[in-house]
XYZ file of C-alpha atoms in Angstrom:
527
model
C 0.532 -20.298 -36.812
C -0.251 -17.809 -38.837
C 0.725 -14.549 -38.022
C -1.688 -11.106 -37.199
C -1.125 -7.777 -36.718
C 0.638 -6.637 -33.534
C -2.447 -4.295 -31.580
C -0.214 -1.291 -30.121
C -2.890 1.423 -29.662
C -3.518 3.840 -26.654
C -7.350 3.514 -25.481
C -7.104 6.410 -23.003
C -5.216 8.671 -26.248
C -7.901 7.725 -28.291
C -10.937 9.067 -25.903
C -8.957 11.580 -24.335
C -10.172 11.027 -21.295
C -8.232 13.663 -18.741
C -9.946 12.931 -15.382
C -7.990 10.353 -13.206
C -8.717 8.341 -10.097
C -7.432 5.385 -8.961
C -8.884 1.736 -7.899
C -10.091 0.909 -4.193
C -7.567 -2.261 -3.892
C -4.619 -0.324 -5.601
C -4.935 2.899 -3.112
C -5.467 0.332 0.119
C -1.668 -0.475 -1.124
C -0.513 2.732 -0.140
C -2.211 3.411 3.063
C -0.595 1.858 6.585
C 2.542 1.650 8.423
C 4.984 -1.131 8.728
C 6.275 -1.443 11.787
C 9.796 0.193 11.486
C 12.412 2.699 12.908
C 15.361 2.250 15.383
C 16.152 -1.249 16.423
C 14.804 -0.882 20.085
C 11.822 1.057 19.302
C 10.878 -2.261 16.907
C 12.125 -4.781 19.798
C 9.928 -3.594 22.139
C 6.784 -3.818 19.588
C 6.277 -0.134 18.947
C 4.782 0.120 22.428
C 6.404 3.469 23.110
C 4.501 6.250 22.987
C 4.185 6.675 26.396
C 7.772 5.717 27.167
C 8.756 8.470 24.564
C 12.620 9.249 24.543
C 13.362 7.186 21.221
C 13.450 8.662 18.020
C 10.835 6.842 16.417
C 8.086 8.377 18.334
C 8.383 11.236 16.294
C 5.616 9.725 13.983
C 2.892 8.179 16.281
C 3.099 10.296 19.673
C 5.372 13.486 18.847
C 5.422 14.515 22.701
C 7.225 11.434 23.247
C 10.315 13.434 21.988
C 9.868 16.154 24.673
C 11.501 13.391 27.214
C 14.872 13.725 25.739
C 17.351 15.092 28.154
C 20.335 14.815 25.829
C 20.944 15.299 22.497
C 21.321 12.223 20.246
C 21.575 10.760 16.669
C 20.428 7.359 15.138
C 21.060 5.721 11.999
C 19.323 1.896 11.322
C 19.956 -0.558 8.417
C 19.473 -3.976 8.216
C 17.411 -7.002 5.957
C 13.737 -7.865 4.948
C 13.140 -11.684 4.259
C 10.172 -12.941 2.724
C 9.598 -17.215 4.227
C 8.240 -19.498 1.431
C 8.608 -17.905 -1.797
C 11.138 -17.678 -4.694
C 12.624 -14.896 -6.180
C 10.757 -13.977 -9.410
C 11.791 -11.437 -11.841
C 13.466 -8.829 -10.849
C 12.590 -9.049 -7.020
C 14.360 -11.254 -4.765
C 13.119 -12.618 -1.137
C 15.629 -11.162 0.779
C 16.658 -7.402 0.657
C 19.010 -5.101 1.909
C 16.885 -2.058 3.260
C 17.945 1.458 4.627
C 15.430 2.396 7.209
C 16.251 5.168 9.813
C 18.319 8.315 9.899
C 18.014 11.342 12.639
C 18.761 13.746 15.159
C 17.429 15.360 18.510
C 18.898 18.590 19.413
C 17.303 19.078 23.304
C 17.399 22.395 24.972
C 17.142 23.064 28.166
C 14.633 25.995 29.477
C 13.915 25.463 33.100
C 15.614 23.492 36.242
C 12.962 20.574 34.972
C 11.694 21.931 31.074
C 13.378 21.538 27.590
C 12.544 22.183 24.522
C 13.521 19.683 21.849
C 13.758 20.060 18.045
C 13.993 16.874 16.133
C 14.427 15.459 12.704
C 13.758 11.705 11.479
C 13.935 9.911 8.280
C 12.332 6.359 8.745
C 10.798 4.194 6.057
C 7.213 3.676 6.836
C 6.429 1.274 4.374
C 8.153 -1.221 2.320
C 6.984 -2.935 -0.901
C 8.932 -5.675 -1.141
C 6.963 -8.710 -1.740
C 6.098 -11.456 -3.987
C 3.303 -13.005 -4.552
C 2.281 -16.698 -6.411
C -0.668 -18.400 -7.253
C -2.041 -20.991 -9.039
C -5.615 -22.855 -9.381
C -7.982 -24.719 -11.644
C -10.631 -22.516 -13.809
C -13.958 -24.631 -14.700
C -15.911 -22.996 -16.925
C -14.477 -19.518 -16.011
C -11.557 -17.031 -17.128
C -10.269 -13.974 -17.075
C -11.584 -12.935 -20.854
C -14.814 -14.096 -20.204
C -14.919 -11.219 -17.604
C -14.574 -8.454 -20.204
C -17.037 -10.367 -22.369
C -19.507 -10.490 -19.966
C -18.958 -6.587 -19.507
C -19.818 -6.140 -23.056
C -22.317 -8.467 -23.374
C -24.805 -7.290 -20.920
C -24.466 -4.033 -21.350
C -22.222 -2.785 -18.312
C -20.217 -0.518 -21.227
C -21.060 0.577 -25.158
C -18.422 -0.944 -27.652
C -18.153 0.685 -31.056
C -15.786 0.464 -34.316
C -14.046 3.355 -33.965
C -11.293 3.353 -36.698
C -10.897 -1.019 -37.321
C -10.847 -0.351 -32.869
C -13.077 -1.017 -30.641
C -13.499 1.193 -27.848
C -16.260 2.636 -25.589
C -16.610 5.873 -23.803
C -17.690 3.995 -20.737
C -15.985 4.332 -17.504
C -16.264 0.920 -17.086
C -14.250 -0.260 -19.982
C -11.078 -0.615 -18.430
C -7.229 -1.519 -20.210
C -7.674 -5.046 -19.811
C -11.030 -4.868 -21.612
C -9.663 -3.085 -24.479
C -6.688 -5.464 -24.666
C -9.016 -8.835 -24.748
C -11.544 -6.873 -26.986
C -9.313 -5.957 -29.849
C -7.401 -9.055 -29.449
C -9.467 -12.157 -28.863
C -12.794 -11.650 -28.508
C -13.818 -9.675 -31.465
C -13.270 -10.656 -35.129
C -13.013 -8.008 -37.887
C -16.822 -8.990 -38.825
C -17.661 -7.581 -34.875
C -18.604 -11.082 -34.004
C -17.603 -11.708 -30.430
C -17.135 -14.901 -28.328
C -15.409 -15.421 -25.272
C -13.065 -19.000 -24.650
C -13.220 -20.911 -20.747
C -10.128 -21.541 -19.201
C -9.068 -24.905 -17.013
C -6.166 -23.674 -15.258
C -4.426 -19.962 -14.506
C -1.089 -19.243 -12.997
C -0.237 -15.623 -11.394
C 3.379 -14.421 -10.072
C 3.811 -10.241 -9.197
C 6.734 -8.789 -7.376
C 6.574 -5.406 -6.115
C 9.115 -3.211 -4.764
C 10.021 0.226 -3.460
C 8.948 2.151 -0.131
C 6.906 4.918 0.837
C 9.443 7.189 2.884
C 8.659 9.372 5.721
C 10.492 12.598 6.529
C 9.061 14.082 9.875
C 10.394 17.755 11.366
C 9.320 18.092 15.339
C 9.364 20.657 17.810
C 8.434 19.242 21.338
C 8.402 20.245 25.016
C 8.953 18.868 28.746
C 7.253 20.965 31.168
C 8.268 20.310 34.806
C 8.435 16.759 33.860
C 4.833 16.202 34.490
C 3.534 17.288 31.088
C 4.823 16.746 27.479
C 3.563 18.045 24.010
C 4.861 17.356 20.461
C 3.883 18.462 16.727
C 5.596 16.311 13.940
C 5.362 18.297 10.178
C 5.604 15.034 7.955
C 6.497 14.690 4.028
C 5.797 11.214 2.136
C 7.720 10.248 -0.438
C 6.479 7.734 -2.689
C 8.015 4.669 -4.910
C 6.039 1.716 -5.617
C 6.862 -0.817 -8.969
C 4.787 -3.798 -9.246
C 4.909 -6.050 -12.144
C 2.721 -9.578 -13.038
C 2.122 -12.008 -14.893
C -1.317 -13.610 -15.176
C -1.644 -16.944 -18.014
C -4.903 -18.610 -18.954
C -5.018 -21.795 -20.114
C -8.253 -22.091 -22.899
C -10.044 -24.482 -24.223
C -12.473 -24.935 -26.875
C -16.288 -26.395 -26.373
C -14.962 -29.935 -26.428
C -12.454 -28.755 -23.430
C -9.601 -29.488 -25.616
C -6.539 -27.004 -25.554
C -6.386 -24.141 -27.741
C -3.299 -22.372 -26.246
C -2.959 -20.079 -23.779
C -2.854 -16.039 -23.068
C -0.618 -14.080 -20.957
C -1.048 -10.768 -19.662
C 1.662 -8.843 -18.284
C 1.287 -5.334 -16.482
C 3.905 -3.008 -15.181
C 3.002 -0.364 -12.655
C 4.630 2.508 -10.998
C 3.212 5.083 -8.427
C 5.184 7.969 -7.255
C 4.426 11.062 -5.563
C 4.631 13.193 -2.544
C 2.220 14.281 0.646
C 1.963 15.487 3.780
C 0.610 15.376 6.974
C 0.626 16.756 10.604
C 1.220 14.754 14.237
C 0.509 16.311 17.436
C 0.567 14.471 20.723
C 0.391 14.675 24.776
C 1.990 12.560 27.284
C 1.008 13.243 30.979
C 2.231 11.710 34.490
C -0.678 12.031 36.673
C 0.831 11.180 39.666
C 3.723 13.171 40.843
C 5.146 10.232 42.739
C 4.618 7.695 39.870
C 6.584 6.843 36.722
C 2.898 5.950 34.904
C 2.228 7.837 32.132
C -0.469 8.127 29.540
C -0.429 9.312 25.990
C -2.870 10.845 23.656
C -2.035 11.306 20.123
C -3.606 12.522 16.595
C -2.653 12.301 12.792
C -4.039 14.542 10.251
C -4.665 12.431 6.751
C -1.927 12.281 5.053
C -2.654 14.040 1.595
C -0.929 12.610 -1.320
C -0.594 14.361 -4.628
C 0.638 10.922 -7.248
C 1.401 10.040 -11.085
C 1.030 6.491 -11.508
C 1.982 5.019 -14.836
C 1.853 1.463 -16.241
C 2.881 -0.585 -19.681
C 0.204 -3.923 -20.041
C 0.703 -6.324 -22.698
C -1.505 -9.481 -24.362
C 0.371 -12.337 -25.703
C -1.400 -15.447 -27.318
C 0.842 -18.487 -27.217
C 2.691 -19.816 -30.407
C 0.288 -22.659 -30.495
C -2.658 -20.911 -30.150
C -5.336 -21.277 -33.065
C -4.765 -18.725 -35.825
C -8.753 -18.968 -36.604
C -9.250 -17.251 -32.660
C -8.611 -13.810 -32.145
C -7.694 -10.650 -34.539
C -4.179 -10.291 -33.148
C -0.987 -12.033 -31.692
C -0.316 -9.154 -28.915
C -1.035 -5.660 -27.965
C -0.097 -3.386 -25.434
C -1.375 -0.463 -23.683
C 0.691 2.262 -22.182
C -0.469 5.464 -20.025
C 0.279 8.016 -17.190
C -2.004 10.134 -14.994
C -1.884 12.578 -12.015
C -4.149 11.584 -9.201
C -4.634 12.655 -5.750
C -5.553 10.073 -2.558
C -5.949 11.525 0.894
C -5.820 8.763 3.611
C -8.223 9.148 7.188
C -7.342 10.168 10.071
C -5.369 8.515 13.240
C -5.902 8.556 16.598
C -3.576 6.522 19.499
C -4.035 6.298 23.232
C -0.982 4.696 24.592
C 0.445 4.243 28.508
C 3.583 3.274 29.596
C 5.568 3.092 33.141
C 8.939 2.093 34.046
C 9.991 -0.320 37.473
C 13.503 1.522 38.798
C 16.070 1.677 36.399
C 15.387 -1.893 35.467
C 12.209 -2.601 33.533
C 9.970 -0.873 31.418
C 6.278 -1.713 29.787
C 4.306 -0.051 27.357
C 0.760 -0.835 25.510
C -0.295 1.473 22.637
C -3.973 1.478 20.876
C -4.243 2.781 17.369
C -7.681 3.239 15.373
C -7.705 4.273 10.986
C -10.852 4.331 9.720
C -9.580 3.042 6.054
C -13.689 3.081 4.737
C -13.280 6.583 4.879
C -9.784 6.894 2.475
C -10.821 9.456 -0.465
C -9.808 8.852 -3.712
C -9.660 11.780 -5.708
C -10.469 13.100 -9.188
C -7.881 15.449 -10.451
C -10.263 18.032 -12.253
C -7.320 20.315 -14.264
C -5.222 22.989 -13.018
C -6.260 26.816 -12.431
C -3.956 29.245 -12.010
C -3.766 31.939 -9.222
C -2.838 35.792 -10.589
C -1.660 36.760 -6.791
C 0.971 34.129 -6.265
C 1.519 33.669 -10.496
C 1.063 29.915 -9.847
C -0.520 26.982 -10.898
C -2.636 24.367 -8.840
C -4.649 21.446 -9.188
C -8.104 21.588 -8.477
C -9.682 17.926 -6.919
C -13.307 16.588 -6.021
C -14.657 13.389 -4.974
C -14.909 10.178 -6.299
C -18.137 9.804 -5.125
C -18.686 6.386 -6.976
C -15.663 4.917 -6.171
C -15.706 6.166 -2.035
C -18.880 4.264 -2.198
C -17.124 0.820 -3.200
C -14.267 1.682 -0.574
C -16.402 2.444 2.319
C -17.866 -1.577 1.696
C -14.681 -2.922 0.518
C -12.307 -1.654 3.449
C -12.755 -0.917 7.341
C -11.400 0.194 10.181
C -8.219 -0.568 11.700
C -7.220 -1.092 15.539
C -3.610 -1.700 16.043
C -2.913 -3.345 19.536
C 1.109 -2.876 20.296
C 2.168 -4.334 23.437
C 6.211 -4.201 24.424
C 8.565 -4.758 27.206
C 11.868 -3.588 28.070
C 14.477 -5.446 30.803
C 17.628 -4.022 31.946
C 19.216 -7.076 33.824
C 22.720 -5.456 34.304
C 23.060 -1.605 33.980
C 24.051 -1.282 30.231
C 22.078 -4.715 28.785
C 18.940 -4.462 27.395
C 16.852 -7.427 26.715
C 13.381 -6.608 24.531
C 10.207 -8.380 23.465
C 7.322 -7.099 21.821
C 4.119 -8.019 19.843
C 1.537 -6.345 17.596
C -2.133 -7.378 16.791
C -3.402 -5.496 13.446
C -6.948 -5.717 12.721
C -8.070 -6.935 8.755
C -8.095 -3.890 6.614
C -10.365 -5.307 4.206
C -14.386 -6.879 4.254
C -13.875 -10.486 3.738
C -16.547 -9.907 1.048
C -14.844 -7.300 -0.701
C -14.487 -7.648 -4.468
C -12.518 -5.664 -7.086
C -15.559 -4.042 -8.817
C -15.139 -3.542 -12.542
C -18.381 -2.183 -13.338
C -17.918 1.210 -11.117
C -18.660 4.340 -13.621
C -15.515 5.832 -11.952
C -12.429 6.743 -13.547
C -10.439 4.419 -11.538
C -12.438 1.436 -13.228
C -11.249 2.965 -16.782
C -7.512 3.143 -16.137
C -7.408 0.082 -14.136
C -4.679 -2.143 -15.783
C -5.586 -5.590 -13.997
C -7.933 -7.640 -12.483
C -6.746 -9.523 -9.478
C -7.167 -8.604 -6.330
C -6.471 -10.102 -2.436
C -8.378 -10.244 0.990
C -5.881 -9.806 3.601
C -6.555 -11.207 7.108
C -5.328 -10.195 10.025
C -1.256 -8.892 10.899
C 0.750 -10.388 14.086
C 4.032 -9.256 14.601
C 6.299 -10.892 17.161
C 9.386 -8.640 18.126
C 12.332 -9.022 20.081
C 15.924 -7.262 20.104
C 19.258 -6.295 22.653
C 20.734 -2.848 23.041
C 24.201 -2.098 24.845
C 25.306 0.961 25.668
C 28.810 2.099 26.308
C 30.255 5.637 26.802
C 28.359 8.029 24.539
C 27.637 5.021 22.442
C 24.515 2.745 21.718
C 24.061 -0.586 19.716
C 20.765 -1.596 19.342
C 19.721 -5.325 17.364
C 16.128 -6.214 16.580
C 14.136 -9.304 14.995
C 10.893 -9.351 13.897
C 8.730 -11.356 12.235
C 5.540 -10.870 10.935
C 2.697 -12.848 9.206
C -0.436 -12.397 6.871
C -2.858 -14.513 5.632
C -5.433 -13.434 2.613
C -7.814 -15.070 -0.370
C -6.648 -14.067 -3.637
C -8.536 -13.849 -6.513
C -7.644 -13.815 -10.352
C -10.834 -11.550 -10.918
C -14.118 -10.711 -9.542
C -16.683 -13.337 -10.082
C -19.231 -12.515 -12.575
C -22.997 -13.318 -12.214
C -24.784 -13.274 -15.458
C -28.648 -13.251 -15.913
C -28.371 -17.142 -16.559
C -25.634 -19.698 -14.940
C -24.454 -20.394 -18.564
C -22.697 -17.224 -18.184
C -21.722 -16.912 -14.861
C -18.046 -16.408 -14.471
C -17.124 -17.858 -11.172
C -13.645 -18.327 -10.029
C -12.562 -19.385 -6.552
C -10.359 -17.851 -3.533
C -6.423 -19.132 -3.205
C -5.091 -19.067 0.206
C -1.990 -17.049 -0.081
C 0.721 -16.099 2.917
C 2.768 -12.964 3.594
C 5.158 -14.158 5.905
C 8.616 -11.845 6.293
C 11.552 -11.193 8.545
C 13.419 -8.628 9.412
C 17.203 -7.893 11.308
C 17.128 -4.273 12.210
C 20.587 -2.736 13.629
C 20.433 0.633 14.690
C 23.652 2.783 15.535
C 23.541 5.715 18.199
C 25.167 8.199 19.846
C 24.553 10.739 22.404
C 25.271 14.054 23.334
């Protein structure tokens, strides 16, 4: 083969582009919980906020830390498993995870009213996953996407320099990669190639770590209030690899492409968490719950590396390059909707207690925003970022992604005085419109920085729980399973309807599985 020029040009430092956004599928990443925290709180389902008296409540029904009568401390640990995968690069299916650290300090301020301060550290999300696919491409492929883009007119291309770029939002990294590599020859003629076959492997990794400071009340034992201050911490890496298999006209092979991208989103936010818990009945255990989250508002820097590597056997007449690479950073800011939970919960003696919590997000109405500059403030001699709308891409989100209900249902049994036996499930609604599509053609900054083209349909979340707990002296060993499984279509890119079928674009869905397990051990003592 003979050998080009290696491509190794920024298109965002070329157009200087300094407004930043981010994709609908990449922020629906960031947004909802895992079930996690101490190791009875996740044996019994989550189903606890009108229970209360475990740590954990802190974040979903605050007051549920006013029924603390004693001081106490956790600390939780334990392994995530993901069932009927292989490791692949640097992630492997089973991981060692840190998940829970905190304290109640409880106070008391009447013969039946305390006054509890609280801190918890709990990991709210995990990352670890990988992900495989593999399927058959007629007359489709990823490169005939971006031609398609060009072709009719969804962005401008022009020679800027022996490059070709466009000052359209909708020319996005992959775009320029294909563009300036494979599509375009140095006399600007441009043709696309089909594909018969792709193959697609990502792992990502990191967590999305909550810290949560409360301040919560008992009064008279009937009534209970609680306001959680929360701070997000953010640390997501993904990395893929997507390869094409092309063909010429006669469907014979002409090598294949590979395109690599390497993502990382960190960042901060916040959020508030208030809550009630009420016992109606003076005579009864039964209680009920209200509680209420604030969005949590996230100020982020995501940054990625993409490459484009043609095969040693592919044709040195095809194509202006052998690889390229694109490499960029930006600020954005996402701000996620609102929560709301009704919960109840009632115990039987000293021996059994049941809980059911209901959870609603409206995830059509997450706001991705555009990160305008920075103006400065004379009074507090300080900078800040000013943010608007991204009108164009809410639009896509709010028919792309829905609401949520969360159903958690849980049990607790006590069949000797310090044995706890524990069972739980949770139902999780789909989060995304099983017509949803990654839309490349949005005029929205989030389309221009976007670094790849796949995208997944998750189903529907069941999560099946169970765990022990012993306590002895001051002491507390607590041991939780769960397991939980997903089911979604994944797609290598959005299918592409051209004004005749000869260039149509049209790849199908791959059934892919998100099945995990997790051992949970949590640590306690009390005082």
């Amino acid at each position: 083969m003979i050998m080009k020029k290696i491509l190794s040009i920024s298109l965002f430092s070329i157009l200087a582009i300094t407004l930043s956004a981010q994709e609908t599928y990449e922020n629906a990443n960031l947004v909802g919980d895992d079930l996690n925290g101490t190791a009875r709180y996740v044996g019994m389902g989550g189903a606890m906020d009108a229970l209360g008296a475990d740590i954990s409540t802190i974040g979903t029904n605050p007051a549920g830390i006013g029924l603390f009568r004693h001081s106490t401390a956790n600390v939780s640990f334990g392994f995530v498993s993901q069932q009927g995968t292989e490791s692949y690069a640097s992630g492997d299916k089973t991981n060692m995870s840190f998940d829970q650290v905190g304290f109640v300090y409880s106070h008391k301020s009447g013969s039946n009213s305390f006054v509890n301060f609280a801190f918890n550290y709990h990991k709210s999300k995990n990352f670890d996953f990988i992900l495989s696919a593999a399927d058959a491409l007629n007359g489709a492929s990823q490169n005939k996407l971006s031609y398609m883009k060009g072709k009719e007119g969804v962005f401008d291309l022009y020679n800027q320099g022996g490059t070709y770029v466009s000052s359209n939002n909708t020319f996005n990294q992959v775009d320029y990669l294909y563009y300036n590599m494979l599509l375009a020859d140095d006399n600007e003629n441009y043709s696309c190639f089909d594909a018969n076959s792709y193959m697609f492997n990502r792992e990502n990794a990191g967590y999305i770590g909550e810290y949560d400071f409360n301040i919560s009340g008992n009064v008279n034992d009937r009534f209970y209030w609680g306001v959680t201050f929360g701070i997000s911490d953010v640390h997501y890496k993904g990395y893929g690899e997507y390869i094409e298999n092309l063909v010429d006209a006669n469907n014979s092979s002409i090598g294949s492409v590979l395109l690599s991208d390497e993502r990382r989103i960190t960042g901060t936010g916040f959020n508030i968490k208030a809550g009630i818990i009420v016992r109606p009945i003076e005579s009864s255990p039964f209680r009920i719950g209200l509680s209420v989250s604030t969005p949590t508002w996230y100020d982020l820097t995501t940054t990625n590396y993409t490459t484009l590597q043609l095969s040693n056997d592919f044709n040195a007449n095809y194509g202006r390059y052998d690889s390229g690479s694109n490499a960029e950073a930006y600020d954005f800011s996402l701000f996620t909707p609102w929560k709301f939970g009704v919960s109840v919960g009632t115990t039987f003696g000293k021996y059994l207690a049941v809980g059911a919590v209901y959870e609603y997000d409206d995830y059509a109405k997450l706001n991705s925003r555009i990160n305008d500059g920075y103006s400065y403030d004379w009074y507090y001699d300080a900078y800040y970022t000013n943010t608007s709308s991204d009108r164009q891409m809410n639009r896509h989100t709010r028919n792309t992604l829905k609401g949520v209900s969360t159903l958690k249902l849980g049990l607790e049994l006590k069949p000797v005085e310090n044995l706890s036996v524990r069972v739980g499930y949770n139902y999780v609604s789909p989060k995304y419109d099983k017509n949803g599509y990654k839309d490349g053609t949005i005029n929205s900054p989030g389309s221009y920085y976007a670094s790849q083209t796949d995208y997944t349909n998750w189903g529907a979340t069941d999560r099946f729980t169970a765990g022990v707990g012993y306590n002895f002296s001051s002491f507390s060993v607590d041991l939780a399973y769960q397991f939980t499984k997903q089911q979604g279509d994944f797609y290598p890119f959005t299918s592409y309807y051209g004004s005749t079928s000869e260039d149509n674009n049209i790849c199908s869905a791959v059934q892919v599985n998100n099945k995990r397990h997790q051992l949970l051990l949590t640590l306690g003592y009390h005082f």
